[in-house]
XYZ file of C-alpha atoms in Angstrom:
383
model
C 11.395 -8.893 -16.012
C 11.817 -6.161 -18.505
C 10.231 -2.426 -18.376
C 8.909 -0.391 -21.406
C 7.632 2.603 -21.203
C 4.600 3.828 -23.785
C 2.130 6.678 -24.300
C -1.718 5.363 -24.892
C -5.375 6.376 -23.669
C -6.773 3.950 -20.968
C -10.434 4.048 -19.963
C -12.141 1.483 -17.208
C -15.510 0.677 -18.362
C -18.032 -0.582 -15.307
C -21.353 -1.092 -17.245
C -21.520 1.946 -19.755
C -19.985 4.578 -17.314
C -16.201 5.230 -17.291
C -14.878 5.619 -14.131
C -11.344 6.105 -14.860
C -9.681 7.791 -17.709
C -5.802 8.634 -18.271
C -5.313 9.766 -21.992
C -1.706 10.118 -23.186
C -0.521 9.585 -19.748
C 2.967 7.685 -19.703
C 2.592 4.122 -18.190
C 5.185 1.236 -17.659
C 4.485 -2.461 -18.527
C 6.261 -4.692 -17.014
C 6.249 -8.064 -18.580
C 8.605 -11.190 -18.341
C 9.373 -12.880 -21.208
C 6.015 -13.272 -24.278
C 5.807 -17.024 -23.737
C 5.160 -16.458 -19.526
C 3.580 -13.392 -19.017
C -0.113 -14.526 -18.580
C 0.540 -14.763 -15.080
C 1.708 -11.607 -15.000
C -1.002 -9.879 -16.596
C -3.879 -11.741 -14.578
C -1.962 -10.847 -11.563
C -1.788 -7.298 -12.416
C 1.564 -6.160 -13.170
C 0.528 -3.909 -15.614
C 0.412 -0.293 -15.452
C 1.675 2.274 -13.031
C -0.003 5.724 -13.818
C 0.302 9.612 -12.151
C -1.313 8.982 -9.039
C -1.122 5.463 -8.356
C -1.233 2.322 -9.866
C -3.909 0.803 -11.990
C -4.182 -3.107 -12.157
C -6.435 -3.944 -15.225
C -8.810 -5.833 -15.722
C -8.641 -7.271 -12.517
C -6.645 -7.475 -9.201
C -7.403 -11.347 -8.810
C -8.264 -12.050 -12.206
C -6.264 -15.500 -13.796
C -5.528 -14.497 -17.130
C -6.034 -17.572 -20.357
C -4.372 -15.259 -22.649
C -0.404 -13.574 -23.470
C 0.438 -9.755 -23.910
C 3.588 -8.485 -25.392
C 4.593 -5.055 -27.165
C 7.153 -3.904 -29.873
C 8.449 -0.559 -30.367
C 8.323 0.129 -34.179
C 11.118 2.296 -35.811
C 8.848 5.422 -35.177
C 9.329 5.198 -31.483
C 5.089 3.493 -31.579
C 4.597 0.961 -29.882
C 2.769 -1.932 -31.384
C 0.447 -4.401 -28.579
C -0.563 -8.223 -29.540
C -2.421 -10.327 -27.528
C -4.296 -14.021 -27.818
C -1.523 -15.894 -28.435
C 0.609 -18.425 -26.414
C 4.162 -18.252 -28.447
C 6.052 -15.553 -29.055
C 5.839 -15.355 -32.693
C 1.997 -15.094 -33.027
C 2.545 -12.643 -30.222
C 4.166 -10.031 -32.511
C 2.225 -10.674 -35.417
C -0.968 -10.125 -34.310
C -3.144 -7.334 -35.609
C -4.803 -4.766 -33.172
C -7.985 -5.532 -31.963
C -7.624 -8.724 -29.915
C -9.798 -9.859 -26.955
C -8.150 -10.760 -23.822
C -10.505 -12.743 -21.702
C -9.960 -14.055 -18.194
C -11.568 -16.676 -15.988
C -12.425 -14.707 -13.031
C -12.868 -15.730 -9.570
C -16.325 -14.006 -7.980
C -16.715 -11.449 -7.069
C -14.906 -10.034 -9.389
C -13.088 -6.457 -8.521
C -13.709 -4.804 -11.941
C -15.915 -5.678 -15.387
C -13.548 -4.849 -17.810
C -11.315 -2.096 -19.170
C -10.176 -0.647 -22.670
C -6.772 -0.046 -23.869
C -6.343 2.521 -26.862
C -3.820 2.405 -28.814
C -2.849 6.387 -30.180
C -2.585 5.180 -33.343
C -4.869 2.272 -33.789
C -8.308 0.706 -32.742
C -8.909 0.037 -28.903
C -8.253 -3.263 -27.620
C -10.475 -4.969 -25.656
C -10.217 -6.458 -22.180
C -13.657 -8.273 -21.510
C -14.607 -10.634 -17.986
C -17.399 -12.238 -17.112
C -21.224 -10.288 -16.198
C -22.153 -8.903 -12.827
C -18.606 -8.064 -12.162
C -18.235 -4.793 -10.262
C -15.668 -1.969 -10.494
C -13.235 -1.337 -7.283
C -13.473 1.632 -5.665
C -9.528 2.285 -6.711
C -10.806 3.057 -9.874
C -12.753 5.728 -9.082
C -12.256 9.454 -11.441
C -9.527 10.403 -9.149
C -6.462 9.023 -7.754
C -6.978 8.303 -4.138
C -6.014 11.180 -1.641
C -2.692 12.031 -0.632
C -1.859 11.053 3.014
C 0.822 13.070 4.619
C 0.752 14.186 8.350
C 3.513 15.838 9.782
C 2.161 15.503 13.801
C 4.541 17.841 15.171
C 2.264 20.885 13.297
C -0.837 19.046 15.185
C -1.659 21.009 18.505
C -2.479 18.970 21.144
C -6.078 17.751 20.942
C -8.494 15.049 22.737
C -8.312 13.509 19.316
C -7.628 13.983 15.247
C -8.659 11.695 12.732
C -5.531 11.671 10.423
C -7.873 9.468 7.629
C -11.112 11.474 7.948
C -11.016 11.965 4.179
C -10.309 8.059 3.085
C -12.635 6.016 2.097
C -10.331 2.411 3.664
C -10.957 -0.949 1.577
C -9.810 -2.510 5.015
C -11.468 -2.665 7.935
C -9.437 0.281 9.165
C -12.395 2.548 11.741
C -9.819 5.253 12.257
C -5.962 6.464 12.786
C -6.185 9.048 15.565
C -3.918 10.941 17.672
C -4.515 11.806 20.894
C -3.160 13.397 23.657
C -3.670 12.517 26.811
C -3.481 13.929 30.140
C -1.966 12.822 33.474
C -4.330 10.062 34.467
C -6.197 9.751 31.646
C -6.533 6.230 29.473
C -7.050 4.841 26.358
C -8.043 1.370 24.935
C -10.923 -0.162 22.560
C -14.312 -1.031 22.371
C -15.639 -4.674 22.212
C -15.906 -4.366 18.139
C -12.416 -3.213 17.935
C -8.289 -4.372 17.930
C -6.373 -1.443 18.281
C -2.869 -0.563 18.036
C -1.487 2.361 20.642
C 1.875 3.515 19.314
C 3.107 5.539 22.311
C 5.038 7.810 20.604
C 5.677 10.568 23.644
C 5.366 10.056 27.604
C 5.167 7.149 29.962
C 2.163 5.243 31.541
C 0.962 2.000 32.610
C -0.685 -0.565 30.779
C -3.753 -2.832 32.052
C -1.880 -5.240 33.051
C -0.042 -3.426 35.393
C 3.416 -2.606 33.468
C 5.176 0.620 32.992
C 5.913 2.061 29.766
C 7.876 4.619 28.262
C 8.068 6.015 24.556
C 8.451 5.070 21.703
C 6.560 1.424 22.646
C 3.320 0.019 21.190
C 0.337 -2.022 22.872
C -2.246 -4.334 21.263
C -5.526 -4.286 22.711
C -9.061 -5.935 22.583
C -12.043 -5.093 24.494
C -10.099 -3.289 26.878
C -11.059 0.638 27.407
C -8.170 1.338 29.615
C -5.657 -0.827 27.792
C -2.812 2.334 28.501
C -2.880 5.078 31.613
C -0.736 7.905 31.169
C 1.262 9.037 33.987
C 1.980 12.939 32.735
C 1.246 13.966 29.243
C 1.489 11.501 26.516
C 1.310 11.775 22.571
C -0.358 8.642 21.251
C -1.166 6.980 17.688
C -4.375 4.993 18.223
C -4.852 2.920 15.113
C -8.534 1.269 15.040
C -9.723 -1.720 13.363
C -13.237 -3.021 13.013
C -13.511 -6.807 14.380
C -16.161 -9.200 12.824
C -16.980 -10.725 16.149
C -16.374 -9.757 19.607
C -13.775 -10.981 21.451
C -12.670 -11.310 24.901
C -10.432 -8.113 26.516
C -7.095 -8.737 25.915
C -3.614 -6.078 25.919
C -0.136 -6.930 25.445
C 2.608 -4.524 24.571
C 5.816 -4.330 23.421
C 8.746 -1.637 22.872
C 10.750 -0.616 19.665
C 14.194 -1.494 20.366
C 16.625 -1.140 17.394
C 18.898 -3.545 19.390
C 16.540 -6.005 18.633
C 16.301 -5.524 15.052
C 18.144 -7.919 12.447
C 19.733 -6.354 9.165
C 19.928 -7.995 5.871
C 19.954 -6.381 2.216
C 16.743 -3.883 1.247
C 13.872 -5.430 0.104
C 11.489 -4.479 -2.713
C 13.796 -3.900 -4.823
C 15.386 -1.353 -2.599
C 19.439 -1.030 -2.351
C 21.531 -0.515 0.935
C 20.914 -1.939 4.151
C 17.387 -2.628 6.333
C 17.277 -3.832 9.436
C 13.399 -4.843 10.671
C 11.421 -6.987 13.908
C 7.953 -7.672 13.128
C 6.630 -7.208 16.797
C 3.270 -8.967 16.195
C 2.422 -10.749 13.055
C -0.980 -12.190 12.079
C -1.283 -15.285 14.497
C -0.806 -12.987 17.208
C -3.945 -10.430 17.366
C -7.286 -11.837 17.728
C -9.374 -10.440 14.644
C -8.042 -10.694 11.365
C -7.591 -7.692 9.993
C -4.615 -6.712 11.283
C -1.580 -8.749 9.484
C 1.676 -6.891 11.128
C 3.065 -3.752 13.205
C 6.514 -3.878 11.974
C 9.728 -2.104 13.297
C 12.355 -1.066 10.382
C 15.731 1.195 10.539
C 16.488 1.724 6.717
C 20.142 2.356 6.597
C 21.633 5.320 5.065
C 21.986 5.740 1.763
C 19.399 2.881 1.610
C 16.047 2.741 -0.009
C 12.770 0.481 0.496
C 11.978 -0.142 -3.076
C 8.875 1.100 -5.209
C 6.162 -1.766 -4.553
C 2.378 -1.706 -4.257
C 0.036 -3.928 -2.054
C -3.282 -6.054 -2.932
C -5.805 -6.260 -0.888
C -3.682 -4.666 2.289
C -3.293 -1.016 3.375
C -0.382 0.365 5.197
C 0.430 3.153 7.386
C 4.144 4.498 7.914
C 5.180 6.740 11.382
C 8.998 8.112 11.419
C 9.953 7.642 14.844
C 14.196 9.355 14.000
C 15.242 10.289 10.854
C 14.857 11.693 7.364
C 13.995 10.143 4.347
C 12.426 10.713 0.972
C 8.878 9.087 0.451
C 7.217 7.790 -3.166
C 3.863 7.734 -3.053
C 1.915 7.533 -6.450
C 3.356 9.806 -8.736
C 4.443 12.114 -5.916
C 7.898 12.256 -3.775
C 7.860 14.249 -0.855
C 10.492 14.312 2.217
C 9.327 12.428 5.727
C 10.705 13.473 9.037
C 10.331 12.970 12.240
C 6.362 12.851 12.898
C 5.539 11.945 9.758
C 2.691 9.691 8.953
C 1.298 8.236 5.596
C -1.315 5.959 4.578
C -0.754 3.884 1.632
C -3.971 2.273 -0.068
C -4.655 -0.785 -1.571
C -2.724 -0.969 -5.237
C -1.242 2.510 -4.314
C 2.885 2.324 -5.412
C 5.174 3.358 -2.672
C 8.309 3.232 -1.496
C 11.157 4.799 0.898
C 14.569 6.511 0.025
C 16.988 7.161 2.668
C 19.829 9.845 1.394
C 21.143 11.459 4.533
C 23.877 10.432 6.707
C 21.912 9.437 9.597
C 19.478 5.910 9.773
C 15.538 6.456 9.549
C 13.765 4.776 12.024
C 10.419 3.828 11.315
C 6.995 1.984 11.971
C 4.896 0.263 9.679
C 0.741 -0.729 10.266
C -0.332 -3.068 7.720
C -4.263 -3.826 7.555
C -5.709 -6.375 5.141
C -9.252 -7.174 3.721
C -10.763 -9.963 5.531
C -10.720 -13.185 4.162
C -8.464 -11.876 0.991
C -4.762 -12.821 0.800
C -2.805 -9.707 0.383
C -0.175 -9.877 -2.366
C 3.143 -7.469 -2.732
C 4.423 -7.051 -6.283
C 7.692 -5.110 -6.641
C 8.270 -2.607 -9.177
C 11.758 -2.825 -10.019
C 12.868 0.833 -8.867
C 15.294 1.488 -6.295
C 13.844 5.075 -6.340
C 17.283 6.679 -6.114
C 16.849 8.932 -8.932
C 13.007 10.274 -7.052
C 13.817 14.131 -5.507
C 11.170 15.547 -3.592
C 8.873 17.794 -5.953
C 8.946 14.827 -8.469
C 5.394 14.297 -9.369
């Protein structure tokens, strides 16, 4: 897969109202070769823009039609489209129709692509389809906590300000007292990361940070004994369910290594402790150990239809996030959203240990397409 990088307008057209605009913005296509990139396009591998990544026309969207580009002498760059074969590809004039065969609902009714120095061309899907909510006028917020700079409180909502596409109800920390317990309602699954202090769980078993415990139904699903620090992630079930919590502890011993992944270069080592089988709704899909190794990197990659949450346990790295790089410590927490690029650089001499919360949309399969960075040349400040 190859990467080009060009200068255009883009606007997002849901009925006659734009809801997204980037003009002379600098995106990157990245397109196999012009004979087999329909998939690609329908799939969205399309454009990655300052604050996040835009998917057009359509995150699920099959695509009947071929794109390619060709930079002209003048450092333009030229677009065809409509064509199956590699040599209509380049010879088509500006101006051509894309159109795609949909599934419904659709995520998004079409989108424009403007060429600086030619006529727009046009993407165009079937009627009734709706715009997502990613491409609203402004990138979605940026989620960084540091928890350490959190005084202790009965409870703050680190997503108060996000608007979740998954059935995410809230990410919460809390401190608790000696005594004092924690769990979910009947309409929730919850994840406890125990991320300071010891207690007992409902079913009778001691604890001790960092650990994590799964629990349904269950209102005292963790008792502290002493002061504890916990992450209480909350999702939204679609039916009740019997009480249920099970628990289990982040041991790096446990962990397997193998080469990065996403694209990523070094060494990570990772132990999903509870995969989608295992909780009871389904919104949850994983809580995920990882130890990236140093001088290592989780590649650049975006999610559909999932969104993730990331909480250093040891070490120091260097987090991408939309356009944005910003360094992650101890503490940290961020939320990636749905179609949201993102991506982990270890530099430092010293392994960063790490959790990952992954939350998909019901009844969607969620989809990771890599971006071909490493994102060894990203410095904090980058943005």
């Amino acid at each position: 897969m190859t990467r080009q990088r060009v200068h255009h307008q883009i606007e997002i057209i849901a009925g006659e109202q734009v809801v997204h605009r980037a003009v002379a913005v600098a995106a990157e296509f990245f397109l196999s070769a012009p004979t087999a990139v329909s998939e690609q396009v329908g799939d969205g591998h399309d454009l990655v823009l300052p604050g996040g990544l835009l998917k057009p026309p359509c995150m699920n969207a099959q695509s009947t039609a071929s794109l390619t580009q060709d930079s002209d002498p003048d450092g333009s760059t030229s677009f065809g489209a409509c064509g199956t074969h590699e040599e209509e590809l380049l010879g088509r004039e500006n101006g051509c129709q894309w159109r795609y065969e949909a599934p419904t609902p659709s995520r998004c009714q079409g989108a424009r692509l403007c060429h600086p120095r030619g006529p727009p061309y046009f993407i165009t899907l079937p009627p009734g389809a709706v715009a997502p909510a990613s491409f609203a006028a402004d990138p979605p917020p940026l989620v960084h906590t540091q928890l350490d700079q959190i005084q202790a409180s009965v409870a703050t909502d680190l997503l108060q300000n996000i608007e979740a596409q998954t059935p995410w109800t809230g990410l919460q920390l809390v401190d608790l007292v000696d005594g004092q317990a924690i769990g979910a309602t009947s309409s929730e699954e919850v994840t406890l990361l125990l991320l300071q202090g010891q207690g007992v769980t409902a079913t009778g078993d001691g604890l001790q940070a960092p650990a994590a415990v799964v629990t349904v139904a269950d209102s005292r699903a963790f008792t502290s004994a002493g002061a504890a620090r916990v992450l209480s992630a909350r999702v939204e079930m679609q039916s009740e369910s019997a009480a249920a919590t099970y628990y289990d502890r982040f041991d790096a011993q446990q962990l397997t290594w193998r080469d990065s992944i996403h694209g990523g270069s070094g060494r990570i080592a990772t132990r999903h402790l509870w995969r989608p089988e295992d909780f009871a709704g389904d919104g949850w899909v994983f809580v995920d150990h990882a130890i990236l190794g140093e001088d290592s990197s989780l590649g650049h990659h975006y999610h559909g239809a999932l969104e993730e949450a990331f909480v250093v346990l040891k070490g120091k790295g260097w987090m991408t996030m939309g356009d944005s790089t910003f360094e992650v410590g101890p503490g940290s927490v961020t939320f990636q959203p749905v179609g949201v690029g993102h991506g982990l650089y270890n530099p430092f001499e010293e392994e960063l240990d790490f959790v990952r919360l992954a939350v998909g949309i019901p009844g969607e399969t969620f989809t990771t397409i890599d971006l071909d960075s490493d994102l060894r040349d990203r410095r904090p400040g980058d943005g």
